[in-house]
mmCIF file of N, CA, C and O in Angstrom:
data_model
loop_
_atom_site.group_PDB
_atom_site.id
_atom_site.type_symbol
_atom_site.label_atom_id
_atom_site.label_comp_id
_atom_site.label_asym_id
_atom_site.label_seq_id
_atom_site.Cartn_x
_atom_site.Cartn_y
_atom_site.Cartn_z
ATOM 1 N N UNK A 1 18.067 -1.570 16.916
ATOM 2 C CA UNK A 1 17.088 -2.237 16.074
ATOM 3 C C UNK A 1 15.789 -2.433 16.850
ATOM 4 O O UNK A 1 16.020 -2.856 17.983
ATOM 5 N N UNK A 2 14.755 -2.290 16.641
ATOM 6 C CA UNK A 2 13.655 -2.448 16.655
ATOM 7 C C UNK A 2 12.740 -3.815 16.827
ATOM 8 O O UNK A 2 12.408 -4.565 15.910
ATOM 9 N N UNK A 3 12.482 -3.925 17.933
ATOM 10 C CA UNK A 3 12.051 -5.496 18.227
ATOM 11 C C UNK A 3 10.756 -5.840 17.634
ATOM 12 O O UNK A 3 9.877 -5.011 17.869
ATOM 13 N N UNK A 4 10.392 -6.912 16.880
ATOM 14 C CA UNK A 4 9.088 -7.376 16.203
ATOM 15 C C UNK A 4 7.910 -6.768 16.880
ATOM 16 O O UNK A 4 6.984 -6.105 16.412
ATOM 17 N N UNK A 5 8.223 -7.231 18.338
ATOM 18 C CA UNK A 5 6.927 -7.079 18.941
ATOM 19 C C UNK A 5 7.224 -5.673 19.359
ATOM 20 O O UNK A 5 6.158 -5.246 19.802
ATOM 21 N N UNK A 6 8.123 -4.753 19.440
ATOM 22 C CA UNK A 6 7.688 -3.665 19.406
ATOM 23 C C UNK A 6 7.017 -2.825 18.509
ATOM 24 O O UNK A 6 6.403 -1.819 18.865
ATOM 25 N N UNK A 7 7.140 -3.293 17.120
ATOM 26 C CA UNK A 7 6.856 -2.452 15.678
ATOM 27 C C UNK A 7 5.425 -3.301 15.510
ATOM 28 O O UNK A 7 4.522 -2.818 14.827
ATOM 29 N N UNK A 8 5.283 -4.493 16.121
ATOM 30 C CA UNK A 8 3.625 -4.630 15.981
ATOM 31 C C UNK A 8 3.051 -4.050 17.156
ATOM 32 O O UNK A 8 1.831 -3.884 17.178
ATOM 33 N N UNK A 9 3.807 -3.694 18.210
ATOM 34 C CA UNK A 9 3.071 -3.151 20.065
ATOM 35 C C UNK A 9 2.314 -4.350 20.411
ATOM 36 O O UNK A 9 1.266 -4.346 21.057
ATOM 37 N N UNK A 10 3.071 -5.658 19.813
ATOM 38 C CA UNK A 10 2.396 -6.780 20.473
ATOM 39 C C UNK A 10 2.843 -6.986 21.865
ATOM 40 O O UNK A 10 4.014 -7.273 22.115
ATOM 41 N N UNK A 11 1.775 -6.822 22.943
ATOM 42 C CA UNK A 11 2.015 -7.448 24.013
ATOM 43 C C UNK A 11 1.735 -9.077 25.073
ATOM 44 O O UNK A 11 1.071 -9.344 26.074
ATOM 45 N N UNK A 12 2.536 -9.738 24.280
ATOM 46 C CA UNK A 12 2.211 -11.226 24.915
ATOM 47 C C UNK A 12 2.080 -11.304 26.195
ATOM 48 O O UNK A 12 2.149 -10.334 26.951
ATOM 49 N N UNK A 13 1.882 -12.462 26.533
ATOM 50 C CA UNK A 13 1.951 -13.021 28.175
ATOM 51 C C UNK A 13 3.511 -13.126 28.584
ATOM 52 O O UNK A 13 4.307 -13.102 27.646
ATOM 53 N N UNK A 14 3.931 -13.220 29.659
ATOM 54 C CA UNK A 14 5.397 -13.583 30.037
ATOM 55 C C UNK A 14 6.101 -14.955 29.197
ATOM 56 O O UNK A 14 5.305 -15.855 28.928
ATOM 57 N N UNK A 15 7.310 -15.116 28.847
ATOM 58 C CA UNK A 15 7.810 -16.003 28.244
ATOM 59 C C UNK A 15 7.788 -17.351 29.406
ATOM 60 O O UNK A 15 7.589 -17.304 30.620
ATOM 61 N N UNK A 16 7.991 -18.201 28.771
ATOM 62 C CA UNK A 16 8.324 -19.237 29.542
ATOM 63 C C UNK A 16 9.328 -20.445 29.000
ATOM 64 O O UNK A 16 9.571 -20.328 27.799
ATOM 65 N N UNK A 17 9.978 -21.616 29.664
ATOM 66 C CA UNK A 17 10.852 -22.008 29.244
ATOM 67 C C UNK A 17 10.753 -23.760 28.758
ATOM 68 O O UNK A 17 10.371 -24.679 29.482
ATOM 69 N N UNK A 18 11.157 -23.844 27.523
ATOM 70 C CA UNK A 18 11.093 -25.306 26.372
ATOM 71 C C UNK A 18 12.591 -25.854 26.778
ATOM 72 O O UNK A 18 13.497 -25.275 27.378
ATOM 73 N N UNK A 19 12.529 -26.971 26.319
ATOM 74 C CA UNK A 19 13.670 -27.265 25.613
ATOM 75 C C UNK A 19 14.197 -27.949 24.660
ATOM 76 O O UNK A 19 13.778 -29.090 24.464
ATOM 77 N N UNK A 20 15.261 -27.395 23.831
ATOM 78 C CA UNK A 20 15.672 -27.911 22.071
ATOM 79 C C UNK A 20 17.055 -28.722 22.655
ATOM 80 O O UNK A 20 18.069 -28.229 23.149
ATOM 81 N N UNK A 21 16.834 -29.647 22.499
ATOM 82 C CA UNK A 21 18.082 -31.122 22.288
ATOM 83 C C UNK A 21 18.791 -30.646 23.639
ATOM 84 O O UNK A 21 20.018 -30.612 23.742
ATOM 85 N N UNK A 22 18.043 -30.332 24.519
ATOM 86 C CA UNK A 22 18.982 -30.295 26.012
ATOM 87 C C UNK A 22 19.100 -29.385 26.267
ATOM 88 O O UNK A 22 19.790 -29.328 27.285
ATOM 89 N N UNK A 23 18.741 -28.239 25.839
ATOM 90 C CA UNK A 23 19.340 -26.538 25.675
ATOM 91 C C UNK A 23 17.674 -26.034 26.703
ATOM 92 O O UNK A 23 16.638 -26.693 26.782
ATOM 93 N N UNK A 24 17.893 -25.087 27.152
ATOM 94 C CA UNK A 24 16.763 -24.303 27.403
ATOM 95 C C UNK A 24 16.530 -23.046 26.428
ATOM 96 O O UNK A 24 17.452 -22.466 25.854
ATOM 97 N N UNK A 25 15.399 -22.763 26.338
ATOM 98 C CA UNK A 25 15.335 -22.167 25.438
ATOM 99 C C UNK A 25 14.086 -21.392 26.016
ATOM 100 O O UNK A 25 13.344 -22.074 26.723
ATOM 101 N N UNK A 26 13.640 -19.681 25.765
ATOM 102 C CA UNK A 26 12.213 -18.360 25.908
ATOM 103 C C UNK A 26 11.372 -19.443 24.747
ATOM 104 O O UNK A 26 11.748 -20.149 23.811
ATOM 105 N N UNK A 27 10.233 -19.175 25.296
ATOM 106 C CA UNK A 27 8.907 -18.863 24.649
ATOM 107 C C UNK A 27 7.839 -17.847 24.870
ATOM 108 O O UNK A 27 7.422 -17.565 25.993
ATOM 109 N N UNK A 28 7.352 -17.232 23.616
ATOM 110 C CA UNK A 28 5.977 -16.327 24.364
ATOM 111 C C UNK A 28 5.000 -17.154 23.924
ATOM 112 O O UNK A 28 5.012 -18.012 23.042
ATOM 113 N N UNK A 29 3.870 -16.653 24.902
ATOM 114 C CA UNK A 29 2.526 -17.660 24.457
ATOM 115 C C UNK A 29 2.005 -17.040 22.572
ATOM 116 O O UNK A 29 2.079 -15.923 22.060
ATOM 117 N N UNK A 30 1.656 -17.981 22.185
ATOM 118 C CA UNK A 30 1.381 -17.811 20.966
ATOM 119 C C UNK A 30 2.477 -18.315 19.776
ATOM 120 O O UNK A 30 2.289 -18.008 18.599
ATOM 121 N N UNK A 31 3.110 -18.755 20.010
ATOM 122 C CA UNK A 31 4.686 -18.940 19.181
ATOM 123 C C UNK A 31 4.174 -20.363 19.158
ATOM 124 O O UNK A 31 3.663 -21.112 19.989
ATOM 125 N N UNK A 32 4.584 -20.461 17.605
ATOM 126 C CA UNK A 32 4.583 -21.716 17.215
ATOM 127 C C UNK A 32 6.163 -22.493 17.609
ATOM 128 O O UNK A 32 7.130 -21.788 17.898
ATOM 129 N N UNK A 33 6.241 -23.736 17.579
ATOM 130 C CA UNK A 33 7.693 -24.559 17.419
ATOM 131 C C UNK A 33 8.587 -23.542 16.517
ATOM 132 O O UNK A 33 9.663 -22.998 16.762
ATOM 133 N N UNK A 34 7.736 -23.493 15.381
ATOM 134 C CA UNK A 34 9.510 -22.741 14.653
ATOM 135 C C UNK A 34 9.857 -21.852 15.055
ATOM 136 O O UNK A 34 11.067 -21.679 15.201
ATOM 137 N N UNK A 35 8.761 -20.717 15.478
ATOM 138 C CA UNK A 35 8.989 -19.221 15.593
ATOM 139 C C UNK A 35 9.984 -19.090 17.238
ATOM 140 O O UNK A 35 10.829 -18.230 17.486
ATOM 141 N N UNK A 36 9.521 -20.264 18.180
ATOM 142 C CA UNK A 36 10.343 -20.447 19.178
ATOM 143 C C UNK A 36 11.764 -20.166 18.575
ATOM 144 O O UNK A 36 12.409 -19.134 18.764
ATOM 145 N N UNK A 37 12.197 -21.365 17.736
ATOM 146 C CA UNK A 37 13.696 -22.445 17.701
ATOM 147 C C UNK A 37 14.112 -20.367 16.995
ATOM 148 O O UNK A 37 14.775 -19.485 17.540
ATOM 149 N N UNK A 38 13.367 -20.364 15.698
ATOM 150 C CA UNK A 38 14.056 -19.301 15.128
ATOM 151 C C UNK A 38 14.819 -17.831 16.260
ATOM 152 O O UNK A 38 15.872 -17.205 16.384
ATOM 153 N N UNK A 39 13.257 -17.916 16.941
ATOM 154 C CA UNK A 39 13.584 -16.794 18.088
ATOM 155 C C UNK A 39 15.395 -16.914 19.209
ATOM 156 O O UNK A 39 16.255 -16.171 19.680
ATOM 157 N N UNK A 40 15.070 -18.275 19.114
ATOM 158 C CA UNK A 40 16.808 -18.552 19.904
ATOM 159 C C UNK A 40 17.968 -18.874 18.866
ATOM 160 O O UNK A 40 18.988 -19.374 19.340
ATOM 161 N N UNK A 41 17.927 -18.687 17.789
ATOM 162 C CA UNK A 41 18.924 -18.655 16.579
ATOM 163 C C UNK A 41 18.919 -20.007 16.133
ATOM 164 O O UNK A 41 19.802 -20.273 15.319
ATOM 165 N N UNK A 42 17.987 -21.122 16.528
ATOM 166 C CA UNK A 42 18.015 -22.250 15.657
ATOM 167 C C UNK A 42 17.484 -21.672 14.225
ATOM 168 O O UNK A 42 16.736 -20.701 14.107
ATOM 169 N N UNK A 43 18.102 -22.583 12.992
ATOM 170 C CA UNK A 43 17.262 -22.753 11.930
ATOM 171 C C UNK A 43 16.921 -23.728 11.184
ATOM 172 O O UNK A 43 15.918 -23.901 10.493
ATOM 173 N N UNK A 44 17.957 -24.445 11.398
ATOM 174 C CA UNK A 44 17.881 -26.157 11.010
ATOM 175 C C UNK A 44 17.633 -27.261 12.546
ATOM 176 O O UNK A 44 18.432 -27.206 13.482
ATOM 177 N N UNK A 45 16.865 -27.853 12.552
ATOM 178 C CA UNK A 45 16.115 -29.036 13.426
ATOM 179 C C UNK A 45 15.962 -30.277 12.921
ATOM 180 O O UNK A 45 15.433 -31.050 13.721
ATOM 181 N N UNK A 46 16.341 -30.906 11.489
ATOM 182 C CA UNK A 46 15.821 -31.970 10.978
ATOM 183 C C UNK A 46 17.045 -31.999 9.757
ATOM 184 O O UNK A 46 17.838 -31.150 9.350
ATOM 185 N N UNK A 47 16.833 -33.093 9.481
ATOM 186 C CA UNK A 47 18.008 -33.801 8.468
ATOM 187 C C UNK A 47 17.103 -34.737 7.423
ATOM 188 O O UNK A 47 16.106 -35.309 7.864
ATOM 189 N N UNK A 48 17.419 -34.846 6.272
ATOM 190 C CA UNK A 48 16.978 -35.224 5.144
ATOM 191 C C UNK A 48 16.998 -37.097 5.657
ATOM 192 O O UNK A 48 17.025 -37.365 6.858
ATOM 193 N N UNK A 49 16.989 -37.752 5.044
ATOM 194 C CA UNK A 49 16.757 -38.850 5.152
ATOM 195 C C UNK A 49 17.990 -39.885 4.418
ATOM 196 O O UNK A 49 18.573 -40.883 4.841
ATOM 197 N N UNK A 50 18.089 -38.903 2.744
ATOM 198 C CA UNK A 50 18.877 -40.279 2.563
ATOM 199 C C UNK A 50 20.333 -39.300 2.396
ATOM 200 O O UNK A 50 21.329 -39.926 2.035
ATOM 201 N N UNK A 51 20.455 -38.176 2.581
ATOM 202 C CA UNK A 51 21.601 -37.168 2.714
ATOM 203 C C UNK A 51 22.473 -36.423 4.321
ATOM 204 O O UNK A 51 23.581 -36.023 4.681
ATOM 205 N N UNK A 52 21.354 -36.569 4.746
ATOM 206 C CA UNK A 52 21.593 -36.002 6.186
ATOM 207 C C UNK A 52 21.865 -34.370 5.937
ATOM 208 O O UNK A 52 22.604 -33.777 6.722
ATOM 209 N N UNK A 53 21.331 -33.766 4.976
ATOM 210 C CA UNK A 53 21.259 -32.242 4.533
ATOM 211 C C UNK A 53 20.128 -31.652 5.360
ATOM 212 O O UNK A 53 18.966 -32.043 5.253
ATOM 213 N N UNK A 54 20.585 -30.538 6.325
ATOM 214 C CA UNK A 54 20.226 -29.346 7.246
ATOM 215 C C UNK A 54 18.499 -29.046 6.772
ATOM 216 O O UNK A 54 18.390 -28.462 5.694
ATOM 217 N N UNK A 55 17.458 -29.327 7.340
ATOM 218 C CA UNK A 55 16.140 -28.589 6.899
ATOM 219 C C UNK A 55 15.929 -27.860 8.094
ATOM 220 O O UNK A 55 16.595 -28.138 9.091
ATOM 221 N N UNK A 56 14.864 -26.729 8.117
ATOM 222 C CA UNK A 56 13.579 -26.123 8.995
ATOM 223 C C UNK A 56 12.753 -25.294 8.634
ATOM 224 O O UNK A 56 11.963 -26.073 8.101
ATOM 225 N N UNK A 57 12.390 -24.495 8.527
ATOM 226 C CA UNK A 57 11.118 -23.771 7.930
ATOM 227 C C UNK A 57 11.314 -23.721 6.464
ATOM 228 O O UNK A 57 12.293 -23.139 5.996
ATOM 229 N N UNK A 58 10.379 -24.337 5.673
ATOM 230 C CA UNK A 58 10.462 -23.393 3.992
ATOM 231 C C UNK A 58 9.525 -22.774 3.849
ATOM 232 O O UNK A 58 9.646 -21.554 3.741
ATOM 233 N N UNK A 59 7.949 -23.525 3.785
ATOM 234 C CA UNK A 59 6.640 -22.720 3.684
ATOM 235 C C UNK A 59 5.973 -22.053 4.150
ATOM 236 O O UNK A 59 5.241 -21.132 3.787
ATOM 237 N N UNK A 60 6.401 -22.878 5.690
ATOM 238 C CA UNK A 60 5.753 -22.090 7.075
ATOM 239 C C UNK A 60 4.559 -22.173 7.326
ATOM 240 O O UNK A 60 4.065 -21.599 8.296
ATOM 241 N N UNK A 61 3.681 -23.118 6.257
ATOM 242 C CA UNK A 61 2.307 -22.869 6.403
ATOM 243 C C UNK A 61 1.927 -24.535 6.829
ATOM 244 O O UNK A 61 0.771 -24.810 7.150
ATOM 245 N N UNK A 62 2.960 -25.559 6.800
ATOM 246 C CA UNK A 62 2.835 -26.764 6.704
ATOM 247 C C UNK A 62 2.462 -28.081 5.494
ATOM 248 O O UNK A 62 1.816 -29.124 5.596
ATOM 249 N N UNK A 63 3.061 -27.572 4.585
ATOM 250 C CA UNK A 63 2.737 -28.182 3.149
ATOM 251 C C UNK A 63 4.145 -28.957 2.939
ATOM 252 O O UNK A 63 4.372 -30.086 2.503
ATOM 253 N N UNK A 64 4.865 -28.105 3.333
ATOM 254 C CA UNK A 64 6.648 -29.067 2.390
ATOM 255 C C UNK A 64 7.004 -30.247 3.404
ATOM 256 O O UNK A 64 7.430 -31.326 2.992
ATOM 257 N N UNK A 65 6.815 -29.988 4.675
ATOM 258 C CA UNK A 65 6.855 -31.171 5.603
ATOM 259 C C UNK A 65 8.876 -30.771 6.193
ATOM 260 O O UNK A 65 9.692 -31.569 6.655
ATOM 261 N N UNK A 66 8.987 -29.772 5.998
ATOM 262 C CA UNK A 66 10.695 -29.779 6.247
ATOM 263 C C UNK A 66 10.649 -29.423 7.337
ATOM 264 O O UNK A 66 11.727 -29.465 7.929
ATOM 265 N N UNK A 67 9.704 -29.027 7.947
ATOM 266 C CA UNK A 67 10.154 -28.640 9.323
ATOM 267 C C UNK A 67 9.946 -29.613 10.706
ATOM 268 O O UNK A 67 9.948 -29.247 11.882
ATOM 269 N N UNK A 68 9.777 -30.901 10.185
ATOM 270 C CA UNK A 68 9.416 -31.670 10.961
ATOM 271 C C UNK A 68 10.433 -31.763 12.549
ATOM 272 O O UNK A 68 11.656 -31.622 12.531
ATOM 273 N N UNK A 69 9.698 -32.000 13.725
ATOM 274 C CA UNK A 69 10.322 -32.218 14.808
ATOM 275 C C UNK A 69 10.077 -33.075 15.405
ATOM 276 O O UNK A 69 8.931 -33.505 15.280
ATOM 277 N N UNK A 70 10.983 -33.754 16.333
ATOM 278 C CA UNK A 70 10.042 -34.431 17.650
ATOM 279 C C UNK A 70 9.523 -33.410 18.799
ATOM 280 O O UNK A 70 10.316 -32.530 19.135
ATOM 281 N N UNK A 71 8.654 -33.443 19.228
ATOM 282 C CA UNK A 71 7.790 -32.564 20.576
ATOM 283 C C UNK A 71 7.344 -33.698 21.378
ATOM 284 O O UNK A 71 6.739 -34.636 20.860
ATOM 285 N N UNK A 72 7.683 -33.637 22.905
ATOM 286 C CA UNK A 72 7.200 -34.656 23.503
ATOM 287 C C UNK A 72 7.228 -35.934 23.497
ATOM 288 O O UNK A 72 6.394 -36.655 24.044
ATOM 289 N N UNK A 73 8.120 -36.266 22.923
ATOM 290 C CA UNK A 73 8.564 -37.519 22.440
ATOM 291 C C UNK A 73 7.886 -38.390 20.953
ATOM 292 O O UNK A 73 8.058 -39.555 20.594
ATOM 293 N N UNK A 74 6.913 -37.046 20.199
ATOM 294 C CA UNK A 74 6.552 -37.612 19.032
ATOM 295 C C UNK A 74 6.857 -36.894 18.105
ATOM 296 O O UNK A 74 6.889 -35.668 17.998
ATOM 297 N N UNK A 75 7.254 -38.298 16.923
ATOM 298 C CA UNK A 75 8.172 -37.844 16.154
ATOM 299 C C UNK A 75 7.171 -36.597 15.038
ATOM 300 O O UNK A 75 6.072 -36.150 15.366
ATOM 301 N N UNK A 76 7.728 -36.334 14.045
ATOM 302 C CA UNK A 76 7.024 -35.811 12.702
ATOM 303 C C UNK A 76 6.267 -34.704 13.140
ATOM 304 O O UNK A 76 5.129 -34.818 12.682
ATOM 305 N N UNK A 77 6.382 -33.749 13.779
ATOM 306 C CA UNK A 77 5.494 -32.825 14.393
ATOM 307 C C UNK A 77 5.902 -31.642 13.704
ATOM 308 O O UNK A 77 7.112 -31.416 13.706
ATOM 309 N N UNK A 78 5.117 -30.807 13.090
ATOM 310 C CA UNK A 78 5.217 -30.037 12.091
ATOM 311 C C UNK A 78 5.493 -28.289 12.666
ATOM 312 O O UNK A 78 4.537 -27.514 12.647
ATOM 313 N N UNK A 79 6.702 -27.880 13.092
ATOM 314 C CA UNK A 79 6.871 -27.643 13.608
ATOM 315 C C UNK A 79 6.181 -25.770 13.429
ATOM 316 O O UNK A 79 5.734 -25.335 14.490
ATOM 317 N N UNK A 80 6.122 -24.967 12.438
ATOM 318 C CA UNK A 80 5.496 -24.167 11.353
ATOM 319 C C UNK A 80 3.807 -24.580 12.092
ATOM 320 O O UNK A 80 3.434 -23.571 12.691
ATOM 321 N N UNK A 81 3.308 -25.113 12.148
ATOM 322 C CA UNK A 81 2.140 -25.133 12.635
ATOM 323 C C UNK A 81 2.088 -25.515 14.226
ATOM 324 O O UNK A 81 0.866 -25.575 14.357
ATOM 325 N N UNK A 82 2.539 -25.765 15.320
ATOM 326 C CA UNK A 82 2.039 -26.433 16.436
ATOM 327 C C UNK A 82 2.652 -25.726 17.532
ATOM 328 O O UNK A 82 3.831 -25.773 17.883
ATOM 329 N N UNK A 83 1.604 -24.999 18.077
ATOM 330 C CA UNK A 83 1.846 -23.833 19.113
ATOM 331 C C UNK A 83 2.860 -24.639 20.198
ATOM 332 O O UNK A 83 2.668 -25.847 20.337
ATOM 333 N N UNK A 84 3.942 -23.980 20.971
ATOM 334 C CA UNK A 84 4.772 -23.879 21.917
ATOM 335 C C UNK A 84 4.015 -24.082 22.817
ATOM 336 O O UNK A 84 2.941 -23.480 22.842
ATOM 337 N N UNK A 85 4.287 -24.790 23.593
ATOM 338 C CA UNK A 85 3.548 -24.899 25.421
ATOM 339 C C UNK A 85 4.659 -25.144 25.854
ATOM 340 O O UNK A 85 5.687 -25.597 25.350
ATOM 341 N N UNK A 86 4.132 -24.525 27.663
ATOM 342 C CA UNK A 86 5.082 -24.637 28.101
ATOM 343 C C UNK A 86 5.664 -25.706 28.998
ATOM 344 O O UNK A 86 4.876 -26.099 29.859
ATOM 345 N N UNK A 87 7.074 -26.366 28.996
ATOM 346 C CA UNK A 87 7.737 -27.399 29.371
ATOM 347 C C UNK A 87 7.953 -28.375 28.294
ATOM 348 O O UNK A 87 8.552 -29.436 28.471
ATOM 349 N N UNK A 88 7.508 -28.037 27.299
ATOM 350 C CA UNK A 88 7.479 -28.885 25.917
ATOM 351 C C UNK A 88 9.139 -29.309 25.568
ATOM 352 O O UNK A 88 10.058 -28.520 25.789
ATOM 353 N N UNK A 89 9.292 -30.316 25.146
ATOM 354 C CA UNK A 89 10.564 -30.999 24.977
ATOM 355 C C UNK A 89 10.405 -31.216 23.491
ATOM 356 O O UNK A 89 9.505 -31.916 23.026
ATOM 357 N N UNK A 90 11.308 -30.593 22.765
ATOM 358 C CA UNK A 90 11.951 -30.372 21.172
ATOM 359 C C UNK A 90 13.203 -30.950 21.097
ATOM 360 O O UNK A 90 14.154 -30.550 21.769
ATOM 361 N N UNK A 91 13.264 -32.031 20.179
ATOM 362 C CA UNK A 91 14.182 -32.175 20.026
ATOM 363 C C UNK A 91 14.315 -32.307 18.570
ATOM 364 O O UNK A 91 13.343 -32.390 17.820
ATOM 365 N N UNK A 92 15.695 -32.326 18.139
ATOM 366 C CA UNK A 92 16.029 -32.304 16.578
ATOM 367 C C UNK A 92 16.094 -34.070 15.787
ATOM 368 O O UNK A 92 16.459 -35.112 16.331
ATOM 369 N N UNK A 93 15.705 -33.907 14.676
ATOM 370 C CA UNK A 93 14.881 -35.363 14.300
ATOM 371 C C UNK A 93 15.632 -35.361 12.940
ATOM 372 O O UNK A 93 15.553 -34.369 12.216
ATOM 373 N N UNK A 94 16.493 -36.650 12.510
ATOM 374 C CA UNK A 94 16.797 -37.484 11.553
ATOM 375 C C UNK A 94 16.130 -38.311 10.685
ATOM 376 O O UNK A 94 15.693 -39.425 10.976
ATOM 377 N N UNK A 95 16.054 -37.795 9.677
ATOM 378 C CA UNK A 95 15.012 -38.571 8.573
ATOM 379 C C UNK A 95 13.700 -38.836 8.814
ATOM 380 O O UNK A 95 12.813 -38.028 8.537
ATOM 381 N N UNK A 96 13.502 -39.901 9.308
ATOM 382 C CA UNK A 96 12.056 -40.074 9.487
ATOM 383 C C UNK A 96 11.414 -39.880 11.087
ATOM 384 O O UNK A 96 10.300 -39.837 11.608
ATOM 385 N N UNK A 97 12.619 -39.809 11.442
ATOM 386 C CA UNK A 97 12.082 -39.836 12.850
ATOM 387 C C UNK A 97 11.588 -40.770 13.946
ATOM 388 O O UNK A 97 11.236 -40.559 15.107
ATOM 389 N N UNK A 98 11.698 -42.143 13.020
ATOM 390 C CA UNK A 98 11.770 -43.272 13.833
ATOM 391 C C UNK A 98 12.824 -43.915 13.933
ATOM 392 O O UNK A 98 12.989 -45.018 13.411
ATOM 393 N N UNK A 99 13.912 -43.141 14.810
ATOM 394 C CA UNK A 99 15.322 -43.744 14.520
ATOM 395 C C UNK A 99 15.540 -44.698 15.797
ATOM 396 O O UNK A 99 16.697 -45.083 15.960
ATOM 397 N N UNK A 100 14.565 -45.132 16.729
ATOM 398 C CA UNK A 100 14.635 -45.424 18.113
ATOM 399 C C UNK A 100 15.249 -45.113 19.043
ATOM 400 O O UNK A 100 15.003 -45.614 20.140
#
C-alpha cells in the first residue's frame, strides 16, 4: 500500500515524539492533534458527557466540537484544528473536561 505522503511526495521534517494518555506516540511537523492520534490508530479521545459514548474527529474543520482534548494540561482543545508540537502532552478528556 502506498503511503499518503508518498502519493502526495510530501516531504516533511523528521517526526518527533508526543504523548497520548502515557503512550508515546510519531509526529511530523505540520500534523494537527487528530491527524497525529489517527496516524497511531487512535480514533476516539473524548467521551460524551452525560453517556460516556466514544467521540473524535467528525468535521475536522472544528465546528461539531467532538474532538475535543486536553493538550498541555488544557482542557477543550480542539483537536482537528491545533498543530502537534513537539513534547506536547495529549491526553484523553471526559465530558467537559473539567473533571479535576
Amino acid at each position: 500500500m502506498n503511503s499518503p505522503l508518498r502519493l502526495a511526495d510530501a516531504h516533511p521534517g523528521p517526526s518527533f515524539a508526543v504523548t497520548f494518555d502515557g503512550r508515546e506516540i510519531r509526529a511530523l511537523p505540520g500534523q494537527t492533534v487528530a491527524a497525529a492520534l489517527w496516524a497511531a490508530g487512535v480514533t476516539s479521545w473524548r467521551t460524551t458527557r452525560d453517556q460516556g459514548r466514544p467521540r473524535g474527529v467528525f468535521c475536522g474543520i472544528g465546528v461539531c466540537f467532538d474532538c475535543l482534548v486536553t493538550v498541555n494540561d488544557r482542557p477543550n482543545q480542539r483537536a482537528c484544528l491545533l498543530p502537534v508540537e513537539p513534547g506536547d502532552t495529549i491526553r484523553s478528556q471526559a465530558g467537559t473536561g473539567h473533571n479535576g
